[in-house]
Short mmCIF file of C-alpha atoms in Angstrom, two decimals:
data_model
loop_
_atom_site.label_atom_id
_atom_site.label_comp_id
_atom_site.label_asym_id
_atom_site.label_seq_id
_atom_site.Cartn_x
_atom_site.Cartn_y
_atom_site.Cartn_z
CA MET A 407 0.00 0.00 0.00
CA ASP A 408 1.25 3.46 -0.92
CA LEU A 409 0.75 5.57 2.20
CA GLY A 410 0.92 8.81 0.24
CA LEU A 411 3.82 10.16 2.31
CA GLY A 412 6.12 11.10 -0.56
CA GLY A 413 7.52 14.60 -0.04
CA LYS A 414 5.88 15.09 3.37
CA ARG A 415 7.99 17.07 5.85
CA ALA A 416 8.38 15.21 9.14
CA LEU A 417 9.97 15.94 12.51
CA VAL A 418 10.74 13.01 14.81
CA ALA A 419 12.10 13.92 18.23
CA ALA A 420 14.51 11.84 20.32
CA ALA A 421 15.24 9.68 17.29
CA SER A 422 18.93 8.78 17.48
CA ARG A 423 18.00 5.24 18.51
CA GLY A 424 15.13 3.01 19.58
CA LEU A 425 11.57 3.64 18.49
CA GLY A 426 12.26 7.17 17.31
CA ALA A 427 14.99 5.99 14.95
CA ALA A 428 12.76 3.18 13.66
CA ILE A 429 9.98 5.64 12.89
CA ALA A 430 12.38 8.05 11.19
CA GLN A 431 13.68 5.25 8.97
CA THR A 432 10.20 4.06 8.03
CA LEU A 433 9.09 7.59 7.16
CA SER A 434 12.20 8.04 5.04
CA GLU A 435 11.49 4.74 3.28
CA GLU A 436 8.02 6.09 2.50
CA GLY A 437 9.49 9.20 0.90
CA CYS A 438 9.28 11.76 3.70
CA ILE A 439 11.84 14.50 4.19
CA VAL A 440 12.85 13.75 7.78
CA GLU A 441 14.38 15.84 10.55
CA ILE A 442 15.48 14.11 13.74
CA CYS A 443 16.93 15.35 17.00
CA SER A 444 18.77 14.04 20.04
CA ARG A 445 20.60 15.48 23.03
CA SER A 446 23.77 14.31 21.28
CA LEU A 447 24.43 15.86 17.88
CA ALA A 448 26.99 13.14 17.15
CA ASN A 449 24.44 10.38 17.78
CA ALA A 450 21.70 12.13 15.83
CA SER A 451 24.02 12.81 12.90
CA SER A 452 25.21 9.21 12.81
CA THR A 453 21.64 7.91 12.79
CA ALA A 454 20.55 10.43 10.15
CA SER A 455 23.45 9.42 7.92
CA SER A 456 22.68 5.71 8.33
CA ILE A 457 19.00 6.21 7.51
CA ALA A 458 19.77 8.40 4.51
CA ALA A 459 22.20 5.81 3.16
CA ALA A 460 19.73 2.97 3.67
CA THR A 461 16.74 4.76 2.16
CA ASP A 462 18.35 7.16 -0.31
CA GLY A 463 16.33 9.82 1.47
CA THR A 464 16.83 13.29 2.92
CA VAL A 465 17.43 13.09 6.67
CA SER A 466 18.83 15.91 8.79
CA ALA A 467 19.92 15.97 12.42
CA SER A 468 19.90 18.55 15.21
CA GLU A 469 20.96 18.69 18.85
CA VAL A 470 17.91 19.28 21.05
CA ASP A 471 17.28 18.63 24.73
CA VAL A 472 13.50 18.16 24.74
CA SER A 473 13.31 18.99 28.45
CA ASP A 474 14.24 22.54 27.36
CA GLY A 475 11.17 24.27 25.97
CA GLY A 476 13.24 26.98 24.30
CA ALA A 477 15.29 24.37 22.47
CA ILE A 478 12.11 22.73 21.16
CA GLN A 479 10.77 26.06 19.94
CA HIS A 480 14.03 26.88 18.16
CA TRP A 481 14.27 23.47 16.46
CA VAL A 482 10.66 23.44 15.26
CA ASP A 483 10.83 27.02 13.95
CA ASP A 484 14.18 26.44 12.27
CA ALA A 485 13.11 23.19 10.61
CA ALA A 486 9.82 24.70 9.43
CA SER A 487 11.69 27.68 7.98
CA ARG A 488 14.13 25.49 6.09
CA LEU A 489 11.44 23.09 4.85
CA GLY A 490 8.78 25.69 4.09
CA GLY A 491 6.36 24.28 6.68
CA LEU A 492 5.62 20.99 8.40
CA ASP A 493 3.29 18.10 7.64
CA ILE A 494 4.10 15.64 10.42
CA VAL A 495 5.35 16.17 13.98
CA ILE A 496 6.12 13.24 16.27
CA PRO A 497 7.06 14.42 19.77
CA ASN A 498 9.11 11.88 21.68
CA ALA A 499 11.36 11.71 24.73
CA GLY A 500 13.31 9.11 26.64
CA GLY A 501 11.55 7.76 29.68
CA PRO A 502 12.14 9.16 33.19
CA PRO A 503 14.17 7.00 35.58
CA GLN A 504 12.51 3.95 37.09
CA ALA A 505 11.22 4.57 40.61
CA VAL A 506 8.40 3.48 42.89
CA PHE A 507 6.51 6.42 44.37
CA ASP A 508 8.15 6.15 47.81
CA ASP A 509 11.58 6.60 46.22
CA THR A 510 10.69 9.77 44.31
CA THR A 511 11.44 13.36 45.30
CA PRO A 512 9.94 16.73 44.31
CA GLU A 513 13.00 17.26 42.14
CA SER A 514 12.51 13.95 40.31
CA TRP A 515 8.86 14.83 39.64
CA ASP A 516 9.87 18.25 38.27
CA ALA A 517 12.45 16.67 35.97
CA ALA A 518 10.00 14.01 34.77
CA TYR A 519 7.38 16.66 34.07
CA ALA A 520 9.82 18.72 32.00
CA LEU A 521 10.97 15.68 30.03
CA THR A 522 7.63 14.01 29.43
CA LEU A 523 4.59 16.26 29.69
CA ARG A 524 6.01 19.75 29.31
CA SER A 525 7.92 18.69 26.21
CA ALA A 526 4.66 17.37 24.73
CA LEU A 527 2.99 20.70 25.48
CA MET A 528 5.86 22.65 23.96
CA PHE A 529 5.86 20.59 20.78
CA ALA A 530 2.17 21.33 20.39
CA SER A 531 2.52 25.08 20.84
CA ALA A 532 5.66 25.31 18.72
CA SER A 533 4.31 23.17 15.88
CA ARG A 534 0.76 24.48 15.57
CA PRO A 535 1.67 27.64 13.56
CA HIS A 536 3.47 25.48 10.99
CA LEU A 537 0.81 22.79 10.54
CA THR A 538 -1.94 23.31 8.00
CA ARG A 539 -4.90 21.27 6.76
CA GLY A 540 -3.79 17.68 6.25
CA GLY A 541 -1.11 17.95 8.93
CA SER A 542 -0.69 15.35 11.63
CA MET A 543 0.79 15.09 15.12
CA LEU A 544 1.43 11.73 16.73
CA TYR A 545 2.29 11.35 20.40
CA LEU A 546 4.17 8.31 21.69
CA THR A 547 3.77 7.14 25.28
CA SER A 548 3.95 3.71 26.93
CA MET A 549 1.78 1.02 28.47
CA SER A 550 2.05 2.91 31.76
CA ALA A 551 -0.32 5.52 30.30
CA LYS A 552 -3.12 2.94 30.53
CA VAL A 553 -1.94 0.42 33.11
CA PRO A 554 -0.07 1.82 36.15
CA ILE A 555 3.32 0.16 36.64
CA SER A 556 4.77 0.58 40.12
CA GLN A 557 8.40 0.88 39.03
CA LEU A 558 7.44 3.49 36.41
CA SER A 559 5.53 5.92 38.62
CA LEU A 560 7.26 8.99 37.18
CA SER A 561 6.58 7.86 33.63
CA GLY A 562 3.01 6.69 34.13
CA VAL A 563 1.63 9.85 35.69
CA PHE A 564 2.94 12.17 33.00
CA ARG A 565 2.40 9.84 30.06
CA ALA A 566 -1.26 9.64 31.06
CA GLY A 567 -1.22 13.43 30.83
CA VAL A 568 0.23 13.22 27.31
CA SER A 569 -2.60 10.88 26.35
CA ALA A 570 -5.14 13.40 27.62
CA LEU A 571 -3.33 16.18 25.76
CA ALA A 572 -3.51 14.25 22.49
CA LYS A 573 -7.26 13.75 22.91
CA THR A 574 -7.79 17.43 23.74
CA LEU A 575 -5.77 18.66 20.77
CA SER A 576 -7.53 16.26 18.41
CA THR A 577 -10.80 18.06 19.20
CA ASP A 578 -9.36 21.56 19.19
CA TRP A 579 -7.47 21.14 15.90
CA ALA A 580 -10.01 19.05 13.98
CA PRO A 581 -11.80 22.11 12.51
CA PHE A 582 -8.49 23.09 10.92
CA GLY A 583 -7.97 19.67 9.34
CA ILE A 584 -5.07 18.73 11.64
CA ARG A 585 -5.16 15.24 13.12
CA VAL A 586 -3.70 14.24 16.50
CA ASN A 587 -3.34 10.63 17.60
CA HIS A 588 -1.64 8.65 20.34
CA LEU A 589 0.46 5.50 19.89
CA ILE A 590 1.34 3.14 22.74
CA PRO A 591 4.26 0.71 22.41
CA GLY A 592 4.06 -2.52 24.30
CA ARG A 593 7.19 -4.51 25.00
CA ILE A 594 9.23 -3.65 21.91
CA ALA A 595 12.77 -5.03 21.61
CA THR A 596 14.81 -1.86 22.18
CA ASP A 597 17.76 -0.98 24.42
CA ARG A 598 15.36 0.50 26.98
CA LEU A 599 13.45 -2.79 27.22
CA ILE A 600 16.72 -4.65 27.72
CA LYS A 601 17.51 -2.30 30.61
CA LEU A 602 14.06 -2.85 32.13
CA ASP A 603 14.51 -6.62 31.93
CA GLU A 604 17.99 -6.38 33.44
CA ASP A 605 16.62 -4.34 36.33
CA ALA A 606 13.72 -6.74 36.82
CA ALA A 607 16.11 -9.69 36.88
CA SER A 608 18.29 -8.00 39.48
CA ARG A 609 15.31 -7.01 41.59
CA VAL A 610 13.89 -10.52 41.91
CA GLY A 611 17.16 -12.46 41.68
CA ILE A 612 16.72 -14.29 38.38
CA SER A 613 18.71 -14.37 35.15
CA PHE A 614 18.18 -11.88 32.36
CA GLN A 615 17.04 -14.73 30.09
CA ASP A 616 14.42 -15.80 32.64
CA ALA A 617 13.24 -12.20 33.04
CA ARG A 618 12.80 -11.89 29.28
CA ALA A 619 11.02 -15.23 29.05
CA LYS A 620 8.65 -14.08 31.80
CA GLY A 621 8.01 -10.86 29.94
CA GLU A 622 7.29 -12.65 26.66
CA ALA A 623 5.01 -15.13 28.40
CA SER A 624 2.80 -12.24 29.55
CA ILE A 625 2.10 -11.24 25.92
CA PRO A 626 -0.71 -13.08 24.10
CA LEU A 627 1.32 -13.18 20.87
CA GLY A 628 4.16 -14.73 22.88
CA ARG A 629 7.03 -12.47 21.86
CA TYR A 630 8.40 -8.95 22.03
CA GLY A 631 7.58 -6.65 19.16
CA GLU A 632 10.15 -5.40 16.69
CA PRO A 633 10.82 -1.66 16.26
CA HIS A 634 9.79 -1.76 12.60
CA GLU A 635 6.37 -3.14 13.58
CA PHE A 636 5.77 -0.15 15.83
CA ALA A 637 7.15 2.23 13.22
CA SER A 638 4.79 0.85 10.57
CA ALA A 639 1.81 1.71 12.76
CA ALA A 640 3.19 5.21 13.31
CA ALA A 641 3.68 5.77 9.57
CA PHE A 642 0.11 4.71 8.85
CA LEU A 643 -1.38 7.01 11.49
CA VAL A 644 0.41 10.11 10.17
CA SER A 645 -0.33 9.26 6.54
CA PRO A 646 -3.19 10.39 4.30
CA ARG A 647 -4.41 6.78 4.42
CA ALA A 648 -5.53 7.53 8.00
CA SER A 649 -7.26 10.76 7.03
CA TYR A 650 -10.41 9.97 9.05
CA ILE A 651 -8.58 8.89 12.20
CA THR A 652 -8.03 11.49 14.93
CA GLY A 653 -8.22 11.36 18.69
CA ALA A 654 -7.41 7.65 18.57
CA THR A 655 -5.17 5.61 20.86
CA LEU A 656 -3.56 2.63 19.16
CA GLN A 657 -1.75 -0.07 21.13
CA VAL A 658 1.08 -1.93 19.40
CA ASP A 659 1.56 -4.47 22.16
CA GLY A 660 0.86 -8.00 20.95
CA GLY A 661 -2.35 -7.95 22.99
CA ALA A 662 -0.58 -7.28 26.31
CA ILE A 663 -2.91 -4.52 27.53
CA SER A 664 -6.05 -6.32 28.63
CA THR A 665 -8.23 -3.33 29.54
CA VAL A 666 -11.46 -2.91 27.56
CA SER A 667 -11.03 0.83 26.98
#
């Protein structure tokens, strides 16, 4: 299926590795002009070069700390100026540190807010002037946005806020023809998931292999997802093929989230 993404101008934040990089590569494969960012310019540039070489596409890199609202504003405005506008914006950020509530501090909550929810707010306000009819914004969160996870208290609280933001914006921006959706990754085989399994193994005194097997056993499809599977869902949601989908939450989780709504 041709998703109709050829020539679309796309920003993907925090995309030097993991799910962000997978989405950037898929969008480039579909013909998008892609801009990515990372806190490390070297990492972002390396990823951009690799994607461009693999896809024969146009991929540019910038250094942006998404916990800095001013940095987000500058990147979005600069990219939109160079590209003549924006069609797709995918806010993204690395997850806050693992912590149960009793181990958190006011400072850790402030930092998690800046990284997770405030960055989502800033991407919305910075991007809106550059998005026109047919534009799309796609927020990425995690399973903790729907199912509280004790060790991810910092993440869960603010990612639930991002989910609510996406739903709010989808209503506010619909009259202007701008779609906003929300994508939830389940247990996708990335470096972050490896770290979570390593921590889980250490916490309960089992091997990493046993921790992974336990994680996979909890998924109805019986395995972890691959980054390209998540990225394919993202590409569809921001494409013209999904032109009547807004305000939606899509789970790419192998059936792991068992809630009805």
